[in-house]
């Protein structure tokens, strides 16, 4: 009788976090302008801050996926979606679904 080993969730290999966006000067200037306009209209100006959801390998910190949101709120939403998928999907499913690139091969 053989027992099949269940596939591990992607969260065993990867973690996601927010990092400061590394936009080019034109996109950063545009984001700054929108943030100032938002603050003038009574908003919190958070659109001026760019943020990126970055997925990295736990074992060696290698980058697997990077998605920059239009603003901090969008980036935080991306992190929540990615974190959920890391908990629910296998490594292969996650990489396929999010088009992640992991150059490290794992034993099957």
PDB file of N, CA and C in Angstrom:
ATOM      1  N   UNK A   1       0.849  -1.165   0.000  1.00  0.00           N
ATOM      2  CA  UNK A   1       0.000   0.000   0.000  1.00  0.00           C
ATOM      3  C   UNK A   1       0.899   1.233   0.000  1.00  0.00           C
ATOM      4  N   UNK A   2       0.712   2.095  -0.986  1.00  0.00           N
ATOM      5  CA  UNK A   2       1.519   3.307  -1.063  1.00  0.00           C
ATOM      6  C   UNK A   2       0.688   4.497  -0.609  1.00  0.00           C
ATOM      7  N   UNK A   3       1.360   5.378   0.097  1.00  0.00           N
ATOM      8  CA  UNK A   3       0.712   6.603   0.546  1.00  0.00           C
ATOM      9  C   UNK A   3       1.281   7.767  -0.238  1.00  0.00           C
ATOM     10  N   UNK A   4       0.392   8.536  -0.811  1.00  0.00           N
ATOM     11  CA  UNK A   4       0.838   9.701  -1.570  1.00  0.00           C
ATOM     12  C   UNK A   4       1.099  10.855  -0.611  1.00  0.00           C
ATOM     13  N   UNK A   5       2.254  11.480  -0.760  1.00  0.00           N
ATOM     14  CA  UNK A   5       2.598  12.614   0.087  1.00  0.00           C
ATOM     15  C   UNK A   5       1.899  13.847  -0.475  1.00  0.00           C
ATOM     16  N   UNK A   6       1.121  14.553   0.349  1.00  0.00           N
ATOM     17  CA  UNK A   6       0.429  15.730  -0.164  1.00  0.00           C
ATOM     18  C   UNK A   6       1.435  16.830  -0.539  1.00  0.00           C
ATOM     19  N   UNK A   7       1.107  17.562  -1.579  1.00  0.00           N
ATOM     20  CA  UNK A   7       1.984  18.647  -2.025  1.00  0.00           C
ATOM     21  C   UNK A   7       1.963  19.780  -0.998  1.00  0.00           C
ATOM     22  N   UNK A   8       3.120  20.330  -0.753  1.00  0.00           N
ATOM     23  CA  UNK A   8       3.236  21.430   0.209  1.00  0.00           C
ATOM     24  C   UNK A   8       2.698  22.712  -0.405  1.00  0.00           C
ATOM     25  N   UNK A   9       2.201  23.573   0.446  1.00  0.00           N
ATOM     26  CA  UNK A   9       1.743  24.876  -0.015  1.00  0.00           C
ATOM     27  C   UNK A   9       2.946  25.746  -0.370  1.00  0.00           C
ATOM     28  N   UNK A  10       2.722  26.687  -1.263  1.00  0.00           N
ATOM     29  CA  UNK A  10       3.787  27.586  -1.709  1.00  0.00           C
ATOM     30  C   UNK A  10       4.361  28.400  -0.563  1.00  0.00           C
ATOM     31  N   UNK A  11       3.581  28.590   0.497  1.00  0.00           N
ATOM     32  CA  UNK A  11       4.065  29.363   1.646  1.00  0.00           C
ATOM     33  C   UNK A  11       5.233  28.673   2.351  1.00  0.00           C
ATOM     34  N   UNK A  12       5.453  27.388   2.077  1.00  0.00           N
ATOM     35  CA  UNK A  12       6.612  26.695   2.644  1.00  0.00           C
ATOM     36  C   UNK A  12       7.903  27.162   1.973  1.00  0.00           C
ATOM     37  N   UNK A  13       7.789  27.675   0.733  1.00  0.00           N
ATOM     38  CA  UNK A  13       8.963  28.114  -0.025  1.00  0.00           C
ATOM     39  C   UNK A  13       9.078  29.628  -0.162  1.00  0.00           C
ATOM     40  N   UNK A  14       7.933  30.328  -0.148  1.00  0.00           N
ATOM     41  CA  UNK A  14       7.924  31.750  -0.480  1.00  0.00           C
ATOM     42  C   UNK A  14       7.258  32.586   0.599  1.00  0.00           C
ATOM     43  N   UNK A  15       7.637  33.879   0.610  1.00  0.00           N
ATOM     44  CA  UNK A  15       6.981  34.867   1.467  1.00  0.00           C
ATOM     45  C   UNK A  15       6.825  36.144   0.651  1.00  0.00           C
ATOM     46  N   UNK A  16       5.851  36.966   1.006  1.00  0.00           N
ATOM     47  CA  UNK A  16       5.585  38.213   0.285  1.00  0.00           C
ATOM     48  C   UNK A  16       5.657  39.381   1.258  1.00  0.00           C
ATOM     49  N   UNK A  17       6.130  40.511   0.763  1.00  0.00           N
ATOM     50  CA  UNK A  17       6.217  41.710   1.585  1.00  0.00           C
ATOM     51  C   UNK A  17       6.113  42.925   0.688  1.00  0.00           C
ATOM     52  N   UNK A  18       5.840  44.077   1.302  1.00  0.00           N
ATOM     53  CA  UNK A  18       5.814  45.345   0.575  1.00  0.00           C
ATOM     54  C   UNK A  18       7.203  45.960   0.573  1.00  0.00           C
ATOM     55  N   UNK A  19       7.582  46.517  -0.554  1.00  0.00           N
ATOM     56  CA  UNK A  19       8.819  47.270  -0.666  1.00  0.00           C
ATOM     57  C   UNK A  19       8.507  48.576  -1.366  1.00  0.00           C
ATOM     58  N   UNK A  20       9.354  49.560  -1.172  1.00  0.00           N
ATOM     59  CA  UNK A  20       9.188  50.840  -1.844  1.00  0.00           C
ATOM     60  C   UNK A  20       9.316  50.625  -3.348  1.00  0.00           C
ATOM     61  N   UNK A  21       8.418  51.253  -4.112  1.00  0.00           N
ATOM     62  CA  UNK A  21       8.455  51.125  -5.565  1.00  0.00           C
ATOM     63  C   UNK A  21       9.705  51.787  -6.123  1.00  0.00           C
ATOM     64  N   UNK A  22      10.273  51.174  -7.127  1.00  0.00           N
ATOM     65  CA  UNK A  22      11.451  51.743  -7.786  1.00  0.00           C
ATOM     66  C   UNK A  22      11.047  52.160  -9.193  1.00  0.00           C
ATOM     67  N   UNK A  23      10.198  53.177  -9.253  1.00  0.00           N
ATOM     68  CA  UNK A  23       9.718  53.692 -10.531  1.00  0.00           C
ATOM     69  C   UNK A  23      10.762  54.572 -11.190  1.00  0.00           C
ATOM     70  N   UNK A  24      10.588  54.771 -12.474  1.00  0.00           N
ATOM     71  CA  UNK A  24      11.396  55.747 -13.182  1.00  0.00           C
ATOM     72  C   UNK A  24      10.964  57.153 -12.777  1.00  0.00           C
ATOM     73  N   UNK A  25      11.705  58.152 -13.148  1.00  0.00           N
ATOM     74  CA  UNK A  25      11.418  59.519 -12.715  1.00  0.00           C
ATOM     75  C   UNK A  25      10.071  60.050 -13.183  1.00  0.00           C
ATOM     76  N   UNK A  26       9.621  59.690 -14.386  1.00  0.00           N
ATOM     77  CA  UNK A  26       8.349  60.199 -14.884  1.00  0.00           C
ATOM     78  C   UNK A  26       7.157  59.612 -14.134  1.00  0.00           C
ATOM     79  N   UNK A  27       7.208  58.311 -13.889  1.00  0.00           N
ATOM     80  CA  UNK A  27       6.113  57.680 -13.154  1.00  0.00           C
ATOM     81  C   UNK A  27       6.091  58.161 -11.699  1.00  0.00           C
ATOM     82  N   UNK A  28       7.255  58.317 -11.096  1.00  0.00           N
ATOM     83  CA  UNK A  28       7.328  58.815  -9.720  1.00  0.00           C
ATOM     84  C   UNK A  28       6.786  60.242  -9.640  1.00  0.00           C
ATOM     85  N   UNK A  29       7.121  61.077 -10.620  1.00  0.00           N
ATOM     86  CA  UNK A  29       6.616  62.454 -10.641  1.00  0.00           C
ATOM     87  C   UNK A  29       5.097  62.470 -10.813  1.00  0.00           C
ATOM     88  N   UNK A  30       4.586  61.610 -11.681  1.00  0.00           N
ATOM     89  CA  UNK A  30       3.139  61.518 -11.875  1.00  0.00           C
ATOM     90  C   UNK A  30       2.434  61.076 -10.612  1.00  0.00           C
ATOM     91  N   UNK A  31       3.006  60.100  -9.927  1.00  0.00           N
ATOM     92  CA  UNK A  31       2.410  59.612  -8.677  1.00  0.00           C
ATOM     93  C   UNK A  31       2.428  60.721  -7.618  1.00  0.00           C
ATOM     94  N   UNK A  32       3.523  61.481  -7.567  1.00  0.00           N
ATOM     95  CA  UNK A  32       3.640  62.576  -6.617  1.00  0.00           C
ATOM     96  C   UNK A  32       2.561  63.626  -6.887  1.00  0.00           C
ATOM     97  N   UNK A  33       2.352  63.962  -8.171  1.00  0.00           N
ATOM     98  CA  UNK A  33       1.339  64.950  -8.543  1.00  0.00           C
ATOM     99  C   UNK A  33      -0.058  64.475  -8.137  1.00  0.00           C
ATOM    100  N   UNK A  34      -0.377  63.233  -8.420  1.00  0.00           N
ATOM    101  CA  UNK A  34      -1.689  62.681  -8.050  1.00  0.00           C
ATOM    102  C   UNK A  34      -1.857  62.675  -6.533  1.00  0.00           C
ATOM    103  N   UNK A  35      -0.806  62.341  -5.787  1.00  0.00           N
ATOM    104  CA  UNK A  35      -0.873  62.340  -4.326  1.00  0.00           C
ATOM    105  C   UNK A  35      -1.117  63.727  -3.764  1.00  0.00           C
ATOM    106  N   UNK A  36      -0.456  64.733  -4.335  1.00  0.00           N
ATOM    107  CA  UNK A  36      -0.657  66.112  -3.880  1.00  0.00           C
ATOM    108  C   UNK A  36      -2.086  66.551  -4.189  1.00  0.00           C
ATOM    109  N   UNK A  37      -2.558  66.256  -5.388  1.00  0.00           N
ATOM    110  CA  UNK A  37      -3.930  66.609  -5.757  1.00  0.00           C
ATOM    111  C   UNK A  37      -4.924  65.930  -4.819  1.00  0.00           C
ATOM    112  N   UNK A  38      -4.689  64.686  -4.485  1.00  0.00           N
ATOM    113  CA  UNK A  38      -5.558  63.954  -3.562  1.00  0.00           C
ATOM    114  C   UNK A  38      -5.565  64.621  -2.193  1.00  0.00           C
ATOM    115  N   UNK A  39      -4.401  65.035  -1.716  1.00  0.00           N
ATOM    116  CA  UNK A  39      -4.313  65.691  -0.406  1.00  0.00           C
ATOM    117  C   UNK A  39      -5.052  67.028  -0.417  1.00  0.00           C
ATOM    118  N   UNK A  40      -4.935  67.780  -1.508  1.00  0.00           N
ATOM    119  CA  UNK A  40      -5.634  69.068  -1.629  1.00  0.00           C
ATOM    120  C   UNK A  40      -7.146  68.862  -1.587  1.00  0.00           C
ATOM    121  N   UNK A  41      -7.613  67.766  -2.164  1.00  0.00           N
ATOM    122  CA  UNK A  41      -9.044  67.476  -2.197  1.00  0.00           C
ATOM    123  C   UNK A  41      -9.543  66.771  -0.935  1.00  0.00           C
ATOM    124  N   UNK A  42      -8.696  66.681   0.075  1.00  0.00           N
ATOM    125  CA  UNK A  42      -9.116  66.109   1.345  1.00  0.00           C
ATOM    126  C   UNK A  42      -8.699  64.675   1.584  1.00  0.00           C
ATOM    127  N   UNK A  43      -7.986  64.075   0.636  1.00  0.00           N
ATOM    128  CA  UNK A  43      -7.517  62.705   0.821  1.00  0.00           C
ATOM    129  C   UNK A  43      -6.289  62.674   1.714  1.00  0.00           C
ATOM    130  N   UNK A  44      -5.750  61.488   1.876  1.00  0.00           N
ATOM    131  CA  UNK A  44      -4.571  61.348   2.746  1.00  0.00           C
ATOM    132  C   UNK A  44      -3.251  61.452   1.986  1.00  0.00           C
ATOM    133  N   UNK A  45      -3.322  61.601   0.676  1.00  0.00           N
ATOM    134  CA  UNK A  45      -2.102  61.753  -0.118  1.00  0.00           C
ATOM    135  C   UNK A  45      -1.330  60.468  -0.317  1.00  0.00           C
ATOM    136  N   UNK A  46      -1.914  59.324   0.058  1.00  0.00           N
ATOM    137  CA  UNK A  46      -1.178  58.056  -0.012  1.00  0.00           C
ATOM    138  C   UNK A  46      -0.878  57.626  -1.443  1.00  0.00           C
ATOM    139  N   UNK A  47      -1.576  58.222  -2.421  1.00  0.00           N
ATOM    140  CA  UNK A  47      -1.284  57.873  -3.813  1.00  0.00           C
ATOM    141  C   UNK A  47       0.111  58.296  -4.236  1.00  0.00           C
ATOM    142  N   UNK A  48       0.726  59.199  -3.467  1.00  0.00           N
ATOM    143  CA  UNK A  48       2.072  59.655  -3.795  1.00  0.00           C
ATOM    144  C   UNK A  48       3.117  58.581  -3.505  1.00  0.00           C
ATOM    145  N   UNK A  49       2.773  57.645  -2.641  1.00  0.00           N
ATOM    146  CA  UNK A  49       3.733  56.598  -2.263  1.00  0.00           C
ATOM    147  C   UNK A  49       3.503  55.357  -3.111  1.00  0.00           C
ATOM    148  N   UNK A  50       4.503  54.989  -3.872  1.00  0.00           N
ATOM    149  CA  UNK A  50       4.416  53.768  -4.645  1.00  0.00           C
ATOM    150  C   UNK A  50       4.910  52.603  -3.806  1.00  0.00           C
ATOM    151  N   UNK A  51       4.286  51.467  -3.963  1.00  0.00           N
ATOM    152  CA  UNK A  51       4.711  50.279  -3.230  1.00  0.00           C
ATOM    153  C   UNK A  51       4.639  49.078  -4.152  1.00  0.00           C
ATOM    154  N   UNK A  52       5.495  48.130  -3.876  1.00  0.00           N
ATOM    155  CA  UNK A  52       5.612  46.942  -4.697  1.00  0.00           C
ATOM    156  C   UNK A  52       5.447  45.701  -3.829  1.00  0.00           C
ATOM    157  N   UNK A  53       4.623  44.768  -4.297  1.00  0.00           N
ATOM    158  CA  UNK A  53       4.509  43.462  -3.645  1.00  0.00           C
ATOM    159  C   UNK A  53       5.620  42.593  -4.212  1.00  0.00           C
ATOM    160  N   UNK A  54       6.481  42.091  -3.330  1.00  0.00           N
ATOM    161  CA  UNK A  54       7.624  41.290  -3.768  1.00  0.00           C
ATOM    162  C   UNK A  54       7.568  39.926  -3.084  1.00  0.00           C
ATOM    163  N   UNK A  55       7.602  38.877  -3.905  1.00  0.00           N
ATOM    164  CA  UNK A  55       7.648  37.503  -3.394  1.00  0.00           C
ATOM    165  C   UNK A  55       9.095  37.035  -3.505  1.00  0.00           C
ATOM    166  N   UNK A  56       9.594  36.497  -2.383  1.00  0.00           N
ATOM    167  CA  UNK A  56      10.977  35.998  -2.343  1.00  0.00           C
ATOM    168  C   UNK A  56      11.004  34.579  -1.780  1.00  0.00           C
ATOM    169  N   UNK A  57      12.028  33.839  -2.181  1.00  0.00           N
ATOM    170  CA  UNK A  57      12.249  32.514  -1.606  1.00  0.00           C
ATOM    171  C   UNK A  57      12.633  32.693  -0.143  1.00  0.00           C
ATOM    172  N   UNK A  58      12.164  31.829   0.700  1.00  0.00           N
ATOM    173  CA  UNK A  58      12.487  31.877   2.124  1.00  0.00           C
ATOM    174  C   UNK A  58      13.931  31.445   2.361  1.00  0.00           C
ATOM    175  N   UNK A  59      14.400  30.456   1.603  1.00  0.00           N
ATOM    176  CA  UNK A  59      15.721  29.887   1.883  1.00  0.00           C
ATOM    177  C   UNK A  59      16.895  30.762   1.434  1.00  0.00           C
ATOM    178  N   UNK A  60      16.737  31.531   0.350  1.00  0.00           N
ATOM    179  CA  UNK A  60      17.880  32.316  -0.130  1.00  0.00           C
ATOM    180  C   UNK A  60      17.535  33.763  -0.490  1.00  0.00           C
ATOM    181  N   UNK A  61      16.293  34.167  -0.231  1.00  0.00           N
ATOM    182  CA  UNK A  61      15.835  35.542  -0.454  1.00  0.00           C
ATOM    183  C   UNK A  61      15.805  35.946  -1.928  1.00  0.00           C
ATOM    184  N   UNK A  62      15.881  34.979  -2.847  1.00  0.00           N
ATOM    185  CA  UNK A  62      15.843  35.288  -4.274  1.00  0.00           C
ATOM    186  C   UNK A  62      14.445  35.769  -4.659  1.00  0.00           C
ATOM    187  N   UNK A  63      14.399  36.789  -5.509  1.00  0.00           N
ATOM    188  CA  UNK A  63      13.129  37.352  -5.952  1.00  0.00           C
ATOM    189  C   UNK A  63      12.465  36.427  -6.963  1.00  0.00           C
ATOM    190  N   UNK A  64      11.167  36.177  -6.746  1.00  0.00           N
ATOM    191  CA  UNK A  64      10.389  35.300  -7.603  1.00  0.00           C
ATOM    192  C   UNK A  64       9.355  36.103  -8.395  1.00  0.00           C
ATOM    193  N   UNK A  65       8.839  37.160  -7.779  1.00  0.00           N
ATOM    194  CA  UNK A  65       7.760  37.937  -8.382  1.00  0.00           C
ATOM    195  C   UNK A  65       7.794  39.355  -7.835  1.00  0.00           C
ATOM    196  N   UNK A  66       7.528  40.344  -8.695  1.00  0.00           N
ATOM    197  CA  UNK A  66       7.486  41.754  -8.290  1.00  0.00           C
ATOM    198  C   UNK A  66       6.344  42.414  -9.049  1.00  0.00           C
ATOM    199  N   UNK A  67       5.376  42.985  -8.299  1.00  0.00           N
ATOM    200  CA  UNK A  67       4.257  43.692  -8.905  1.00  0.00           C
ATOM    201  C   UNK A  67       4.093  45.022  -8.188  1.00  0.00           C
ATOM    202  N   UNK A  68       4.207  46.114  -8.934  1.00  0.00           N
ATOM    203  CA  UNK A  68       4.065  47.440  -8.352  1.00  0.00           C
ATOM    204  C   UNK A  68       2.620  47.899  -8.495  1.00  0.00           C
ATOM    205  N   UNK A  69       2.039  48.321  -7.375  1.00  0.00           N
ATOM    206  CA  UNK A  69       0.687  48.851  -7.386  1.00  0.00           C
ATOM    207  C   UNK A  69       0.686  50.319  -7.761  1.00  0.00           C
ATOM    208  N   UNK A  70      -0.462  50.815  -8.199  1.00  0.00           N
ATOM    209  CA  UNK A  70      -0.586  52.231  -8.544  1.00  0.00           C
ATOM    210  C   UNK A  70      -0.495  53.122  -7.316  1.00  0.00           C
ATOM    211  N   UNK A  71      -0.809  52.554  -6.160  1.00  0.00           N
ATOM    212  CA  UNK A  71      -0.713  53.297  -4.900  1.00  0.00           C
ATOM    213  C   UNK A  71      -0.535  52.286  -3.773  1.00  0.00           C
ATOM    214  N   UNK A  72      -0.367  52.790  -2.560  1.00  0.00           N
ATOM    215  CA  UNK A  72      -0.096  51.913  -1.415  1.00  0.00           C
ATOM    216  C   UNK A  72      -1.278  50.975  -1.136  1.00  0.00           C
ATOM    217  N   UNK A  73      -2.499  51.481  -1.301  1.00  0.00           N
ATOM    218  CA  UNK A  73      -3.676  50.645  -1.043  1.00  0.00           C
ATOM    219  C   UNK A  73      -3.747  49.470  -2.011  1.00  0.00           C
ATOM    220  N   UNK A  74      -3.475  49.732  -3.282  1.00  0.00           N
ATOM    221  CA  UNK A  74      -3.496  48.656  -4.274  1.00  0.00           C
ATOM    222  C   UNK A  74      -2.406  47.625  -3.981  1.00  0.00           C
ATOM    223  N   UNK A  75      -1.231  48.105  -3.621  1.00  0.00           N
ATOM    224  CA  UNK A  75      -0.125  47.194  -3.309  1.00  0.00           C
ATOM    225  C   UNK A  75      -0.450  46.338  -2.088  1.00  0.00           C
ATOM    226  N   UNK A  76      -1.068  46.938  -1.067  1.00  0.00           N
ATOM    227  CA  UNK A  76      -1.460  46.163   0.114  1.00  0.00           C
ATOM    228  C   UNK A  76      -2.492  45.107  -0.256  1.00  0.00           C
ATOM    229  N   UNK A  77      -3.419  45.439  -1.165  1.00  0.00           N
ATOM    230  CA  UNK A  77      -4.392  44.462  -1.651  1.00  0.00           C
ATOM    231  C   UNK A  77      -3.729  43.316  -2.387  1.00  0.00           C
ATOM    232  N   UNK A  78      -2.709  43.638  -3.190  1.00  0.00           N
ATOM    233  CA  UNK A  78      -1.956  42.600  -3.891  1.00  0.00           C
ATOM    234  C   UNK A  78      -1.271  41.656  -2.911  1.00  0.00           C
ATOM    235  N   UNK A  79      -0.680  42.232  -1.860  1.00  0.00           N
ATOM    236  CA  UNK A  79      -0.010  41.403  -0.854  1.00  0.00           C
ATOM    237  C   UNK A  79      -1.012  40.447  -0.217  1.00  0.00           C
ATOM    238  N   UNK A  80      -2.203  40.929   0.095  1.00  0.00           N
ATOM    239  CA  UNK A  80      -3.228  40.072   0.705  1.00  0.00           C
ATOM    240  C   UNK A  80      -3.632  38.940  -0.240  1.00  0.00           C
ATOM    241  N   UNK A  81      -3.821  39.248  -1.527  1.00  0.00           N
ATOM    242  CA  UNK A  81      -4.172  38.209  -2.504  1.00  0.00           C
ATOM    243  C   UNK A  81      -3.051  37.187  -2.660  1.00  0.00           C
ATOM    244  N   UNK A  82      -1.834  37.677  -2.754  1.00  0.00           N
ATOM    245  CA  UNK A  82      -0.679  36.786  -2.918  1.00  0.00           C
ATOM    246  C   UNK A  82      -0.518  35.903  -1.688  1.00  0.00           C
ATOM    247  N   UNK A  83      -0.644  36.493  -0.514  1.00  0.00           N
ATOM    248  CA  UNK A  83      -0.503  35.730   0.730  1.00  0.00           C
ATOM    249  C   UNK A  83      -1.545  34.608   0.796  1.00  0.00           C
ATOM    250  N   UNK A  84      -2.782  34.906   0.394  1.00  0.00           N
ATOM    251  CA  UNK A  84      -3.835  33.881   0.378  1.00  0.00           C
ATOM    252  C   UNK A  84      -3.467  32.748  -0.565  1.00  0.00           C
ATOM    253  N   UNK A  85      -2.999  33.114  -1.771  1.00  0.00           N
ATOM    254  CA  UNK A  85      -2.640  32.080  -2.739  1.00  0.00           C
ATOM    255  C   UNK A  85      -1.429  31.267  -2.282  1.00  0.00           C
ATOM    256  N   UNK A  86      -0.483  31.888  -1.599  1.00  0.00           N
ATOM    257  CA  UNK A  86       0.655  31.140  -1.059  1.00  0.00           C
ATOM    258  C   UNK A  86       0.183  30.078  -0.069  1.00  0.00           C
ATOM    259  N   UNK A  87      -0.836  30.397   0.695  1.00  0.00           N
ATOM    260  CA  UNK A  87      -1.374  29.457   1.697  1.00  0.00           C
ATOM    261  C   UNK A  87      -2.219  28.352   1.072  1.00  0.00           C
ATOM    262  N   UNK A  88      -2.826  28.630  -0.088  1.00  0.00           N
ATOM    263  CA  UNK A  88      -3.779  27.686  -0.675  1.00  0.00           C
ATOM    264  C   UNK A  88      -3.234  26.875  -1.850  1.00  0.00           C
ATOM    265  N   UNK A  89      -2.226  27.390  -2.534  1.00  0.00           N
ATOM    266  CA  UNK A  89      -1.724  26.743  -3.751  1.00  0.00           C
ATOM    267  C   UNK A  89      -0.405  26.028  -3.501  1.00  0.00           C
ATOM    268  N   UNK A  90      -0.130  25.068  -4.367  1.00  0.00           N
ATOM    269  CA  UNK A  90       1.197  24.450  -4.350  1.00  0.00           C
ATOM    270  C   UNK A  90       2.171  25.428  -5.001  1.00  0.00           C
ATOM    271  N   UNK A  91       3.447  25.135  -4.873  1.00  0.00           N
ATOM    272  CA  UNK A  91       4.485  25.968  -5.477  1.00  0.00           C
ATOM    273  C   UNK A  91       4.268  26.109  -6.981  1.00  0.00           C
ATOM    274  N   UNK A  92       4.018  25.008  -7.658  1.00  0.00           N
ATOM    275  CA  UNK A  92       3.829  25.010  -9.102  1.00  0.00           C
ATOM    276  C   UNK A  92       2.586  25.792  -9.504  1.00  0.00           C
ATOM    277  N   UNK A  93       1.487  25.599  -8.773  1.00  0.00           N
ATOM    278  CA  UNK A  93       0.263  26.337  -9.073  1.00  0.00           C
ATOM    279  C   UNK A  93       0.479  27.841  -8.918  1.00  0.00           C
ATOM    280  N   UNK A  94       1.145  28.225  -7.839  1.00  0.00           N
ATOM    281  CA  UNK A  94       1.387  29.639  -7.581  1.00  0.00           C
ATOM    282  C   UNK A  94       2.223  30.263  -8.699  1.00  0.00           C
ATOM    283  N   UNK A  95       3.328  29.626  -9.071  1.00  0.00           N
ATOM    284  CA  UNK A  95       4.197  30.156 -10.118  1.00  0.00           C
ATOM    285  C   UNK A  95       3.441  30.286 -11.445  1.00  0.00           C
ATOM    286  N   UNK A  96       2.619  29.312 -11.753  1.00  0.00           N
ATOM    287  CA  UNK A  96       1.850  29.348 -12.997  1.00  0.00           C
ATOM    288  C   UNK A  96       0.790  30.457 -12.949  1.00  0.00           C
ATOM    289  N   UNK A  97       0.061  30.542 -11.842  1.00  0.00           N
ATOM    290  CA  UNK A  97      -1.020  31.522 -11.704  1.00  0.00           C
ATOM    291  C   UNK A  97      -0.509  32.967 -11.742  1.00  0.00           C
ATOM    292  N   UNK A  98       0.599  33.229 -11.066  1.00  0.00           N
ATOM    293  CA  UNK A  98       1.121  34.594 -10.947  1.00  0.00           C
ATOM    294  C   UNK A  98       2.257  34.873 -11.925  1.00  0.00           C
ATOM    295  N   UNK A  99       2.596  33.910 -12.763  1.00  0.00           N
ATOM    296  CA  UNK A  99       3.684  34.049 -13.722  1.00  0.00           C
ATOM    297  C   UNK A  99       5.006  34.367 -13.020  1.00  0.00           C
ATOM    298  N   UNK A 100       5.228  33.674 -11.903  1.00  0.00           N
ATOM    299  CA  UNK A 100       6.457  33.858 -11.132  1.00  0.00           C
ATOM    300  C   UNK A 100       7.614  33.121 -11.764  1.00  0.00           C
ATOM    301  N   UNK A 101       8.803  33.596 -11.500  1.00  0.00           N
ATOM    302  CA  UNK A 101      10.019  32.988 -12.052  1.00  0.00           C
ATOM    303  C   UNK A 101      10.927  32.561 -10.904  1.00  0.00           C
ATOM    304  N   UNK A 102      11.073  31.256 -10.752  1.00  0.00           N
ATOM    305  CA  UNK A 102      11.941  30.709  -9.715  1.00  0.00           C
ATOM    306  C   UNK A 102      12.982  29.852 -10.394  1.00  0.00           C
ATOM    307  N   UNK A 103      14.210  30.308 -10.409  1.00  0.00           N
ATOM    308  CA  UNK A 103      15.278  29.582 -11.076  1.00  0.00           C
ATOM    309  C   UNK A 103      15.801  28.396 -10.284  1.00  0.00           C
ATOM    310  N   UNK A 104      15.291  28.189  -9.076  1.00  0.00           N
ATOM    311  CA  UNK A 104      15.770  27.097  -8.234  1.00  0.00           C
ATOM    312  C   UNK A 104      14.869  25.883  -8.453  1.00  0.00           C
ATOM    313  N   UNK A 105      15.469  24.800  -8.838  1.00  0.00           N
ATOM    314  CA  UNK A 105      14.719  23.554  -9.028  1.00  0.00           C
ATOM    315  C   UNK A 105      14.604  22.833  -7.688  1.00  0.00           C
ATOM    316  N   UNK A 106      13.438  22.256  -7.449  1.00  0.00           N
ATOM    317  CA  UNK A 106      13.240  21.465  -6.241  1.00  0.00           C
ATOM    318  C   UNK A 106      13.001  20.025  -6.634  1.00  0.00           C
ATOM    319  N   UNK A 107      13.345  19.127  -5.745  1.00  0.00           N
ATOM    320  CA  UNK A 107      13.139  17.706  -5.993  1.00  0.00           C
ATOM    321  C   UNK A 107      11.657  17.401  -5.956  1.00  0.00           C
ATOM    322  N   UNK A 108      11.206  16.602  -6.894  1.00  0.00           N
ATOM    323  CA  UNK A 108       9.776  16.227  -6.943  1.00  0.00           C
ATOM    324  C   UNK A 108       9.548  14.920  -6.224  1.00  0.00           C
TER     325      UNK A 108
END
